Coordinates of C-alpha atoms and ligand atoms in Angstrom, one line a residue:
M1 CA -19.7 24.7 26.2
E2 CA -20.0 21.3 27.6
R3 CA -18.3 18.6 25.6
P4 CA -20.7 16.2 24.1
G5 CA -20.7 12.6 25.4
R6 CA -19.8 9.7 23.1
N7 CA -23.4 8.7 22.8
D8 CA -24.9 12.2 22.5
L9 CA -26.0 13.6 19.2
C10 CA -23.0 15.1 17.3
P11 CA -22.8 18.9 17.7
C12 CA -22.1 19.2 13.9
G13 CA -25.8 18.6 13.2
S14 CA -25.4 15.4 11.2
G15 CA -28.0 13.6 13.4
R16 CA -25.7 10.8 14.2
K17 CA -24.0 9.9 17.6
H18 CA -20.9 11.9 18.3
K19 CA -18.8 8.6 18.5
R20 CA -20.0 7.6 15.0
C21 CA -19.5 11.1 13.5
C22 CA -16.9 13.8 14.3
L23 CA -15.3 12.3 17.4
P24 CA -12.9 9.9 15.6
H25 CA -11.9 12.7 13.2
E26 CA -11.3 15.4 15.8
A27 CA -7.5 15.5 15.8
E28 CA -7.3 15.2 12.0
R29 CA -9.9 18.0 11.5
R30 CA -8.2 20.3 14.0
K31 CA -5.0 19.9 12.0
F32 CA -6.9 20.5 8.8
A33 CA -8.5 23.7 10.2
V34 CA -5.0 25.1 11.1
L35 CA -3.6 24.2 7.7
L36 CA -6.7 25.7 6.0
E37 CA -6.4 29.1 7.8
S38 CA -2.6 29.3 7.7
T39 CA -1.8 28.0 4.2
A40 CA -4.6 26.8 2.0
L41 CA -7.0 29.8 2.1
P42 CA -4.3 32.5 1.7
L43 CA -2.9 30.6 -1.3
L44 CA -6.4 30.0 -2.9
T45 CA -7.3 33.7 -2.4
R46 CA -4.0 34.8 -4.0
L47 CA -4.6 32.4 -6.9
A48 CA -8.2 33.6 -7.4
R49 CA -7.1 37.3 -7.5
F50 CA -4.3 36.4 -10.0
A51 CA -6.9 34.5 -12.1
E52 CA -9.4 37.3 -12.1
S53 CA -6.9 39.9 -13.1
A54 CA -5.6 37.6 -15.9
A55 CA -9.1 37.0 -17.3
E56 CA -9.7 39.0 -20.5
G57 CA -12.8 41.0 -20.1
G58 CA -13.6 40.0 -16.5
L59 CA -15.7 37.4 -14.9
E60 CA -19.1 38.1 -16.7
T61 CA -17.4 38.1 -20.1
V62 CA -15.7 34.9 -19.5
A63 CA -18.9 33.4 -18.2
R64 CA -20.8 34.5 -21.3
D65 CA -18.1 33.3 -23.7
E66 CA -17.2 30.0 -22.1
F67 CA -20.5 28.9 -20.6
P68 CA -23.1 29.9 -23.2
F69 CA -25.3 27.0 -22.2
W70 CA -26.1 28.8 -18.9
K71 CA -29.2 30.9 -19.2
G72 CA -29.9 34.1 -17.3
R73 CA -27.8 35.8 -14.6
L74 CA -25.0 33.9 -12.8
D75 CA -26.1 32.4 -9.5
K76 CA -23.7 32.1 -6.6
A77 CA -22.7 28.5 -7.5
Q78 CA -22.1 29.5 -11.1
G79 CA -20.0 32.5 -10.0
A80 CA -17.9 30.2 -7.9
R81 CA -17.6 27.8 -10.9
V82 CA -16.3 30.6 -13.1
V83 CA -13.6 31.5 -10.6
D84 CA -12.7 27.8 -10.4
F85 CA -12.6 27.6 -14.2
L86 CA -10.4 30.8 -14.4
M87 CA -7.9 29.4 -11.8
F88 CA -7.6 25.8 -13.1
D89 CA -8.9 25.4 -16.7
Y90 CA -8.6 28.8 -18.4
R91 CA -5.7 29.5 -20.7
P92 CA -5.2 33.3 -21.1
R93 CA -3.7 33.9 -24.6
H94 CA -0.9 36.0 -23.1
F95 CA 0.2 33.1 -20.8
G96 CA 0.1 30.2 -23.3
R97 CA -0.6 27.9 -20.4
R98 CA -3.3 27.5 -17.7
T99 CA -3.6 30.3 -15.1
V100 CA -2.6 28.0 -12.2
E101 CA 0.5 26.9 -14.2
Q102 CA 1.5 30.5 -14.8
F103 CA 0.8 31.3 -11.1
A104 CA 3.1 28.4 -10.0
V105 CA 5.9 29.7 -12.3
E106 CA 5.6 33.2 -11.0
V107 CA 5.2 32.7 -7.2
A108 CA 6.3 29.2 -6.2
S109 CA 9.9 30.1 -5.4
G110 CA 8.6 32.7 -2.9
L111 CA 6.2 30.4 -1.1
D112 CA 7.0 28.5 2.1
P113 CA 7.5 24.8 1.7
A114 CA 4.0 23.8 2.9
A115 CA 2.3 26.2 0.4
R116 CA 4.7 25.2 -2.4
E117 CA 3.9 21.5 -1.9
M118 CA 0.1 22.3 -1.8
L119 CA 0.3 24.3 -5.0
S120 CA 2.2 21.6 -6.9
A121 CA -0.5 19.1 -5.9
W122 CA -3.3 21.5 -7.0
V123 CA -1.9 22.3 -10.5
D124 CA -3.1 19.0 -11.9
A125 CA -6.0 18.3 -9.6
P126 CA -8.7 16.9 -12.0
R127 CA -12.4 17.5 -11.9
S128 CA -14.0 14.2 -11.0
L129 CA -17.4 12.6 -10.9
V130 CA -18.4 11.5 -7.4
Q131 CA -21.2 10.0 -5.5
T132 CA -21.8 11.3 -2.0
E133 CA -21.9 9.0 1.0
E134 CA -22.4 11.1 4.1
W135 CA -22.0 14.5 5.6
S136 CA -20.3 15.3 8.9
G137 CA -19.1 18.5 10.4
G138 CA -18.8 20.4 7.1
F139 CA -17.2 17.4 5.2
T140 CA -18.9 15.4 2.5
T141 CA -17.5 11.9 2.0
C142 CA -17.3 11.2 -1.7
V143 CA -16.5 8.2 -3.9
D144 CA -15.1 8.6 -7.4
S145 CA -17.6 7.2 -9.9
L146 CA -15.2 7.1 -12.9
D147 CA -12.4 5.3 -11.1
E148 CA -13.3 2.0 -9.4
N149 CA -10.1 1.8 -7.3
V150 CA -10.4 4.9 -5.3
V151 CA -11.0 5.0 -1.6
P152 CA -13.6 7.5 -0.2
F153 CA -12.3 10.9 0.5
D154 CA -13.6 13.9 2.6
V155 CA -14.3 17.2 0.9
F156 CA -14.9 20.6 2.6
D157 CA -16.5 23.3 0.5
V158 CA -14.7 26.6 1.3
Q159 CA -17.2 28.9 -0.3
V160 CA -20.8 27.7 -0.2
E161 CA -21.5 25.2 2.5
W162 CA -22.3 22.1 0.5
R163 CA -24.5 19.6 2.3
P164 CA -25.8 17.0 -0.2
A165 CA -28.0 14.1 0.7
P166 CA -26.4 10.6 0.6
R167 CA -26.0 9.1 -2.9
E168 CA -26.2 12.4 -4.8
T169 CA -24.1 12.8 -8.0
A170 CA -21.7 15.7 -8.3
A171 CA -18.6 16.8 -10.2
L172 CA -15.9 18.6 -8.2
R173 CA -12.2 19.4 -8.2
A174 CA -10.8 18.1 -4.9
L175 CA -7.7 20.1 -3.8
A176 CA -5.6 18.3 -1.2
V177 CA -5.1 20.0 2.1
G178 CA -3.2 17.6 4.4
G179 CA -5.0 14.3 4.2
L180 CA -8.4 15.9 3.4
F181 CA -9.7 17.9 0.5
I182 CA -11.3 21.3 -0.2
C183 CA -13.3 22.4 -3.2
A184 CA -13.2 26.0 -4.3
G185 CA -16.8 26.3 -5.5
R186 CA -20.1 24.4 -5.1
P187 CA -19.8 21.1 -6.9
I188 CA -21.8 20.7 -10.1
E189 CA -25.0 18.8 -9.5
F190 CA -26.9 16.7 -12.0
A191 CA -30.6 17.2 -11.0
G192 CA -31.4 13.8 -9.7
R193 CA -29.4 11.7 -12.2
S194 CA -27.5 8.7 -10.9
A195 CA -23.7 8.6 -10.9
S196 CA -23.7 5.7 -13.3
D197 CA -26.0 7.6 -15.7
V198 CA -23.7 10.6 -15.8
A199 CA -20.6 8.3 -15.9
D200 CA -22.1 6.7 -19.0
A201 CA -22.8 10.1 -20.6
M202 CA -19.1 11.0 -20.0
R203 CA -17.9 7.8 -21.5
R204 CA -20.1 8.4 -24.6
R205 CA -18.6 11.9 -24.9
H206 CA -15.1 10.5 -24.5
L207 CA -15.8 8.0 -27.4
D208 CA -17.1 10.8 -29.6
Y209 CA -14.0 12.8 -28.9
V210 CA -11.8 9.8 -29.7
R211 CA -13.6 9.3 -33.0
T212 CA -13.7 12.9 -34.1
Q213 CA -10.7 14.6 -32.4
R214 CA -8.0 12.3 -31.2
I215 CA -7.2 9.2 -29.2
V216 CA -6.8 10.0 -25.5
S217 CA -7.6 8.3 -22.2
L218 CA -10.8 9.3 -20.3
G219 CA -8.7 11.3 -17.9
D220 CA -7.0 13.2 -20.7
F221 CA -10.4 13.8 -22.3
L222 CA -11.7 15.4 -19.1
K223 CA -8.6 17.6 -19.0
A224 CA -9.0 18.6 -22.7
S225 CA -12.7 19.3 -22.2
P226 CA -13.0 21.0 -18.8
K227 CA -16.6 22.0 -19.4
A228 CA -17.9 18.6 -20.2
F229 CA -19.5 18.2 -16.8
D230 CA -21.0 21.7 -16.9
E231 CA -22.5 21.0 -20.3
E232 CA -23.9 17.7 -19.1
A233 CA -25.4 19.3 -16.0
A234 CA -27.0 22.1 -18.1
R235 CA -28.6 19.6 -20.5
P236 CA -32.4 19.9 -20.1
P237 CA -33.8 16.7 -18.4
A238 CA -35.6 14.3 -20.6
I239 CA -39.3 15.2 -20.3
S240 CA -41.9 12.6 -20.7
T241 CA -44.2 13.4 -23.6
I242 CA -46.9 11.1 -22.5
V243 CA -50.0 13.2 -21.6
L244 CA -52.3 11.6 -19.1
P245 CA -56.0 11.6 -19.9
G246 CA -57.7 14.5 -18.1
A247 CA -54.4 16.4 -17.5
Ligands
ZN301 ZN1 -20.4 15.3 13.5

């Protein structure tokens, strides 16, 4: 294949010029691809198998018990979310800690240094609320909507290719791979709600939690309530009750 010129359309399909899209990131993304294949994917696959075998009753049972607000059969994105939940949020009774923490205890010493470093960063990776900026070559640039001091970061979805439009709202768990990030399942989407609307809803939930349960930071609330974003996304949208004449 001929190499695209700087002013040609980028071969990734973003619709922008190559020099304004993937060209400046080429070296970084080549390094990422190598790290993804050699270290991140094998580690994630191992963790997913470990999590599925630790889940009491299997995937469907966990989905039914933990996500009762989902109606009907699991779709692909929900299936990926359950696996993400099992890996990073779920606490099997026989472990007494989250699956990823147990996994780290059991396997970390046998991992090579690159994988061990990756796993220790993943153990506490939070789920965050983001607004999307642009898509390029499989990566979505995201800005954290709950933390004003965060620089944009690029996320690659390893399971379902995620290609949101600019300024969409989503919740995802970004796992560091080199200087870039992956997410293990399709991010949670909020059906057209703005990032500030969802952020306000999260702050209200946090305040309720502080009033009724205990005093914690917003970050600790999100850790203690790993399904808060899922519940918010499953909430039926407010429907206008105004009936137009003649309708
Ligand atoms: Zn591109």
